[in-house]
Amino acid sequence: MDDNQISLGVEQEEISDSFICCVCLDLLYKPIVISCGHVSCFWCVHRSMSSLGQSQCPLCRHEYNHFPTICQMLHFLLLKKYPVAYKRRELQILEEEKRSGCFSPQLNAHGCSSQASQDLHIQNNDTAGPKQTHGGDYEGIGNVTDEEKNSVLNTDSRSGDWISVADVICAACKQLLFHPVVLNCGHVYCESCIVKPDEQMLRCNDCQSSHPSGFPKVCLVLGHFLEEQFPKEYALRRAAVQLKQADSQHENPNACATKADTQRKKLSSWSDPIHIRFGCDSCGMYPIIGDRYNCLDCFEKKGFDLCSHCYNTNSKLPGRFNQQHTPEHRFKLVRKDSIRNQLKLVIGDLDDISLALIIASISSEGTISPDAQEDAENRSAAHAPSTSSGDEQDESLTSD
């Protein structure tokens, strides 16, 4: 099968503008829903995130610092609605991943009847995608084969008809989603079904993962799709939810946060140890703030790291980049000096106002000079006591 046949199949599927990624301007692939409710592709979100601190949504500039898990419900909906186009995207992304040596999570291609069993649709590490050998090479890497391309034509081209209410039920009430919100873990709930304990972090009832970004906003892309796909059922759900909310209304604890509060939070993070370009493979914190635990036995290009919270809670979630991590792997503790201290070593002693202006300038650009970072680390090592190993210290080996 040639590429022209794939293109012909894609042209026969009329893709809604709602399902076009705002970053790559192509069909969403392995969609990720940010806490603001906007959706982008897995790699588009990751590449748009800042490795220094707070990231911003490409559309609304909403700030966040956790890389969410793929929303498998939306993933399988897109696969069912646009089977040929979605398979074409799969081949395109797989080609790019093989060239880079970094891979996104491999999802079971058989779809799912409900999100209650979402975790079952992440393939076992022993069988998922190309693997890196100890020599640094990758098994299964090369150009996309004709067999892989043929799988596109073998895909059932009937779109929409296969989607049922069972594919889009709330993880809590088990009914058709109404005003859907997607948590950091990728599970989807009705907005009215989300309950946030007072002064506690929101937690998913299904997988018990914490949602670190306050109360999530409605995913309008998914909400509008459900209203168009199931107009009668959605209208009934609207009436039922409005009746339920007559006596109680949700309050967003973060809605009244002032700009000054946000700025204080941003500046305070620069006083904490920040591991630039390293993210937590469990909760998705990116970059990791505080202590970092690095796996000694994961030899993939992306490595495998945990923040202190996920390490101390013995998180067993799979890696965010298809790493072959197992609970038996060993970890080392990595400590890092704060960006604030590194800047002081490069620039010299400055008052807090001047330092804050420099930090704000770096944050707006979303990058820091590698030379400046290296210079800071060298100066930090030079200023460290003779008994110290420098600004980054590896402590005794630990196991998961």
XYZ file of C-alpha atoms in Angstrom:
400
model
C 0.000 0.000 0.000
C 1.369 3.441 -0.889
C 0.973 6.770 0.833
C -1.561 7.930 -1.783
C -4.024 5.286 -0.608
C -3.648 6.478 2.979
C -4.185 10.094 1.900
C -7.327 9.111 -0.017
C -8.761 7.421 3.055
C -8.006 10.459 5.201
C -9.680 12.820 2.727
C -12.884 10.780 2.954
C -13.088 11.517 6.677
C -14.294 15.036 7.432
C -12.380 15.979 10.560
C -14.008 18.542 12.835
C -11.970 21.656 13.580
C -12.557 20.931 17.272
C -10.266 17.917 17.020
C -7.395 19.792 15.370
C -4.412 20.350 17.677
C -3.690 24.045 18.233
C 0.070 23.370 18.147
C 0.721 21.051 15.184
C -2.550 21.908 13.367
C -3.171 18.213 12.705
C -5.624 15.676 14.102
C -5.155 15.253 17.853
C -3.092 12.154 18.624
C -2.819 10.637 22.097
C -4.646 13.702 23.407
C -3.746 15.350 26.695
C -6.193 17.649 28.479
C -4.592 20.435 30.509
C -6.318 21.625 33.696
C -7.672 24.646 31.793
C -9.674 22.242 29.618
C -7.754 22.726 26.363
C -6.486 19.699 24.440
C -3.273 19.050 22.509
C -1.274 16.038 21.341
C 1.013 14.192 23.766
C 4.246 15.411 22.192
C 2.872 18.895 21.473
C 2.120 19.418 25.165
C 5.475 18.035 26.273
C 7.476 20.130 23.819
C 5.591 23.293 24.730
C 6.273 22.911 28.466
C 8.971 24.946 30.190
C 11.824 23.011 31.778
C 12.403 25.869 34.245
C 9.122 26.155 36.128
C 5.527 27.059 35.342
C 4.353 26.147 31.839
C 1.560 27.896 29.959
C -1.280 26.586 27.816
C -0.575 27.494 24.164
C -4.135 28.836 23.819
C -5.091 30.644 27.025
C -1.707 31.001 28.810
C -3.112 29.189 31.854
C -0.189 28.167 34.059
C 0.507 24.586 35.091
C 3.542 22.486 36.027
C 2.419 18.865 35.690
C 2.530 16.883 32.447
C -0.881 15.129 32.386
C -1.498 11.524 31.432
C -3.075 10.730 28.056
C -6.877 10.860 28.162
C -7.585 7.349 26.937
C -11.307 7.987 26.590
C -10.680 10.760 24.075
C -7.923 8.708 22.445
C -10.272 5.820 21.674
C -13.097 8.144 20.643
C -10.854 9.709 18.011
C -9.683 6.276 16.892
C -13.300 5.192 16.389
C -14.507 8.410 14.770
C -11.552 8.923 12.400
C -9.979 5.456 12.056
C -7.958 6.087 8.892
C -6.759 9.565 9.819
C -5.891 8.453 13.345
C -3.907 5.482 12.056
C -2.120 7.824 9.667
C -1.167 9.981 12.667
C 0.011 6.867 14.493
C 2.403 5.993 11.670
C 3.631 9.589 11.451
C 4.355 9.855 15.181
C 5.905 6.384 15.318
C 8.316 7.392 12.556
C 9.330 10.486 14.538
C 9.694 8.510 17.764
C 11.925 5.930 16.125
C 14.197 8.677 14.825
C 14.437 10.388 18.213
C 14.636 7.238 20.342
C 11.935 8.582 22.709
C 8.524 6.931 22.816
C 5.069 7.821 24.089
C 3.005 5.256 26.042
C 1.730 2.397 23.906
C -2.045 2.014 24.187
C -4.052 -1.088 23.398
C -5.529 -0.654 19.920
C -8.694 -2.612 20.715
C -10.384 0.325 22.406
C -12.339 0.186 25.608
C -15.989 -0.102 26.570
C -15.539 2.153 29.592
C -12.813 4.114 31.309
C -13.226 2.101 34.496
C -10.642 -0.311 33.115
C -8.437 2.432 31.627
C -5.277 1.186 33.300
C -5.673 -2.167 31.539
C -5.237 -0.498 28.178
C -1.662 0.603 28.781
C 0.307 -2.246 27.310
C 2.593 -4.259 29.527
C 6.165 -2.964 29.488
C 7.378 -6.316 28.219
C 5.460 -5.948 24.957
C 4.968 -2.243 24.423
C 6.714 -0.685 21.458
C 10.395 -0.510 20.574
C 12.825 -1.245 23.400
C 16.296 0.116 24.035
C 19.046 -2.440 24.526
C 21.868 -2.102 27.051
C 24.151 -1.157 24.192
C 22.082 1.948 23.520
C 20.393 0.718 20.329
C 16.670 0.236 19.914
C 14.926 -2.944 18.892
C 12.382 -2.528 16.143
C 13.659 0.844 14.956
C 13.641 1.696 11.296
C 11.279 3.070 8.715
C 7.599 2.307 9.099
C 7.051 -1.017 7.347
C 4.503 -1.857 4.646
C 2.819 -4.149 7.171
C 2.287 -1.189 9.495
C 0.952 0.895 6.619
C -1.410 -1.910 5.580
C -2.961 -1.799 9.038
C -4.397 1.593 8.077
C -6.418 0.190 5.170
C -7.522 -2.772 7.263
C -9.075 -0.368 9.760
C -12.859 -0.254 9.647
C -13.714 3.062 8.004
C -17.161 3.394 9.581
C -16.929 6.409 11.862
C -19.259 7.631 14.580
C -21.647 4.671 14.370
C -19.409 2.648 16.655
C -19.470 5.238 19.439
C -22.007 4.514 22.163
C -22.914 6.000 25.533
C -20.919 3.180 27.141
C -17.750 4.745 25.688
C -18.327 8.072 27.431
C -19.597 7.401 30.941
C -18.481 9.236 34.073
C -16.025 7.391 36.309
C -18.160 8.326 39.331
C -21.885 8.294 38.476
C -21.539 5.779 35.607
C -23.849 7.875 33.416
C -23.277 9.871 30.238
C -20.725 12.581 30.938
C -22.112 16.089 31.379
C -19.709 19.047 31.418
C -16.749 16.629 31.384
C -13.566 17.459 33.286
C -10.321 15.510 32.879
C -7.991 14.996 35.825
C -4.195 14.875 35.691
C -4.380 11.054 35.632
C -6.495 11.114 32.445
C -9.767 9.889 33.974
C -12.916 11.820 33.072
C -15.747 12.926 35.367
C -18.840 15.075 35.217
C -18.053 18.482 36.664
C -20.809 17.971 39.229
C -19.328 14.623 40.329
C -15.978 16.096 41.363
C -15.753 16.533 45.124
C -12.757 18.385 46.548
C -12.097 17.893 50.275
C -11.580 21.132 52.190
C -7.944 22.235 52.168
C -6.861 18.978 50.567
C -5.613 18.119 47.101
C -8.226 16.757 44.713
C -7.849 13.002 44.240
C -9.212 10.667 41.540
C -11.742 8.213 42.983
C -10.825 5.633 40.360
C -7.024 5.396 40.596
C -6.426 7.489 43.750
C -3.922 9.706 41.924
C -3.795 13.309 43.114
C -4.794 16.200 40.855
C -2.269 18.960 41.603
C -3.713 21.860 39.617
C -6.759 22.937 41.613
C -10.279 22.380 40.304
C -10.147 21.454 36.587
C -12.150 23.324 33.988
C -14.637 21.709 31.626
C -13.168 20.201 28.462
C -15.361 22.017 25.952
C -14.118 19.970 22.994
C -15.380 16.746 24.556
C -18.511 18.399 25.961
C -19.609 19.786 22.583
C -18.922 16.444 20.921
C -21.121 14.615 23.437
C -23.928 17.127 22.960
C -23.809 16.657 19.183
C -23.406 12.878 19.308
C -26.092 12.205 21.931
C -28.466 15.232 21.873
C -31.426 13.605 23.659
C -29.353 11.846 26.301
C -27.275 14.968 26.909
C -30.407 17.096 27.377
C -31.707 14.629 29.960
C -28.378 14.705 31.777
C -28.440 18.513 31.749
C -31.871 18.562 33.393
C -30.842 15.981 35.992
C -27.628 17.790 36.905
C -29.314 21.189 37.100
C -31.885 19.725 39.483
C -29.125 18.204 41.585
C -27.264 21.508 41.734
C -30.299 23.516 42.807
C -29.278 23.270 46.460
C -25.514 23.131 46.110
C -23.062 24.836 43.805
C -19.418 24.031 43.143
C -16.878 26.548 44.303
C -13.488 26.745 42.714
C -11.003 27.367 45.547
C -8.477 28.729 43.065
C -10.832 31.056 41.209
C -10.156 33.989 43.533
C -6.390 33.666 43.490
C -4.889 37.071 42.796
C -2.134 37.870 40.368
C 0.078 38.708 43.344
C -0.525 35.240 44.805
C 0.482 33.668 41.502
C 3.610 35.809 41.297
C 4.627 34.946 44.863
C 4.187 31.258 44.082
C 6.261 31.623 40.917
C 9.103 33.460 42.648
C 9.145 31.137 45.649
C 9.694 28.164 43.351
C 12.993 29.698 42.289
C 14.145 29.360 45.903
C 13.555 25.604 45.779
C 15.890 23.061 44.159
C 14.754 22.710 40.528
C 15.924 19.851 38.318
C 15.893 21.482 34.899
C 14.727 19.161 32.083
C 13.821 16.344 34.516
C 10.190 15.412 35.160
C 8.466 12.937 37.470
C 7.363 9.820 35.607
C 4.539 9.240 38.077
C 2.687 12.489 38.813
C 4.132 14.380 35.826
C 5.706 17.279 37.771
C 7.929 19.086 35.252
C 10.476 20.153 36.164
C 10.927 18.291 39.446
C 11.102 20.674 42.401
C 12.852 19.344 45.503
C 14.653 16.017 45.736
C 14.789 13.815 42.631
C 15.115 10.037 42.611
C 16.768 8.669 39.482
C 16.458 5.010 38.465
C 19.840 3.326 38.072
C 18.503 0.449 35.999
C 16.409 2.280 33.372
C 18.738 2.893 30.447
C 16.291 4.493 28.006
C 17.147 7.898 26.592
C 14.519 9.604 28.761
C 15.596 7.785 31.910
C 13.159 7.328 34.793
C 12.766 9.823 37.633
C 10.421 10.350 40.563
C 9.768 13.362 42.746
C 10.162 12.863 46.485
C 6.402 12.533 47.071
C 5.918 9.796 44.468
C 9.045 7.971 45.615
C 7.990 8.023 49.263
C 4.473 6.815 48.412
C 5.922 3.898 46.408
C 4.156 4.900 43.201
C 3.770 1.979 40.793
C 2.482 3.944 37.791
C 4.206 3.171 34.453
C 6.706 5.598 32.951
C 5.443 8.492 30.863
C 7.731 7.593 27.961
C 7.307 3.831 27.666
C 10.305 3.029 29.870
C 10.869 -0.583 30.890
C 10.810 0.266 34.604
C 10.017 -2.421 37.191
C 9.504 -2.249 40.993
C 12.795 -4.126 41.470
C 14.854 -1.298 39.979
C 17.186 0.709 42.221
C 17.139 4.477 42.748
C 19.664 7.112 43.720
C 18.793 10.369 45.447
C 19.822 13.458 43.474
C 19.934 16.854 45.156
C 20.208 20.106 43.224
C 20.984 23.677 44.232
C 18.230 26.244 43.693
C 18.107 28.372 40.538
C 18.190 31.455 42.760
C 21.524 30.386 44.252
C 22.910 29.444 40.831
C 22.010 32.899 39.486
C 23.709 34.552 42.450
C 26.883 32.606 41.700
C 26.848 33.778 38.074
C 25.706 37.374 38.569
C 26.906 38.089 42.088
C 25.043 39.262 45.155
C 21.925 41.234 44.254
C 19.003 42.507 46.268
C 15.767 40.515 46.062
C 14.062 43.051 43.767
C 16.828 42.932 41.135
C 16.997 39.152 41.352
C 13.211 38.922 40.989
C 13.353 41.027 37.802
C 16.005 38.731 36.324
C 13.993 35.637 37.246
C 10.838 37.140 35.723
C 12.748 37.898 32.512
C 14.044 34.324 32.279
C 10.566 32.933 33.005
C 8.976 34.987 30.214
C 11.540 33.708 27.713
C 11.041 30.149 28.911
C 14.725 29.284 28.653
C 18.049 29.710 30.391
C 21.441 29.761 28.744
C 23.151 26.353 29.007
C 26.460 28.205 29.439
C 25.035 30.186 32.345
C 23.678 27.043 33.943
C 27.009 25.224 33.538
C 28.881 28.245 34.870
C 26.588 28.345 37.897
C 27.146 24.673 38.613
C 30.922 25.053 38.280
C 30.921 28.033 40.611
C 28.717 26.131 43.041
C 31.182 23.259 43.078
C 34.089 25.666 43.559
C 32.390 27.347 46.519
C 31.356 24.067 48.140
C 33.265 22.808 51.207
C 35.984 20.253 50.552
C 33.849 17.535 52.149
C 30.991 18.187 49.721
C 30.524 16.610 46.319
C 29.150 19.796 44.759
C 25.693 21.242 44.210
C 24.290 17.943 42.968
C 24.766 15.049 45.331
C 23.989 11.358 44.892
C 23.252 9.600 48.149
C 23.096 5.920 49.018
C 21.355 3.546 46.646
C 17.726 2.808 47.346
C 15.125 0.531 45.846
C 11.548 1.211 44.869
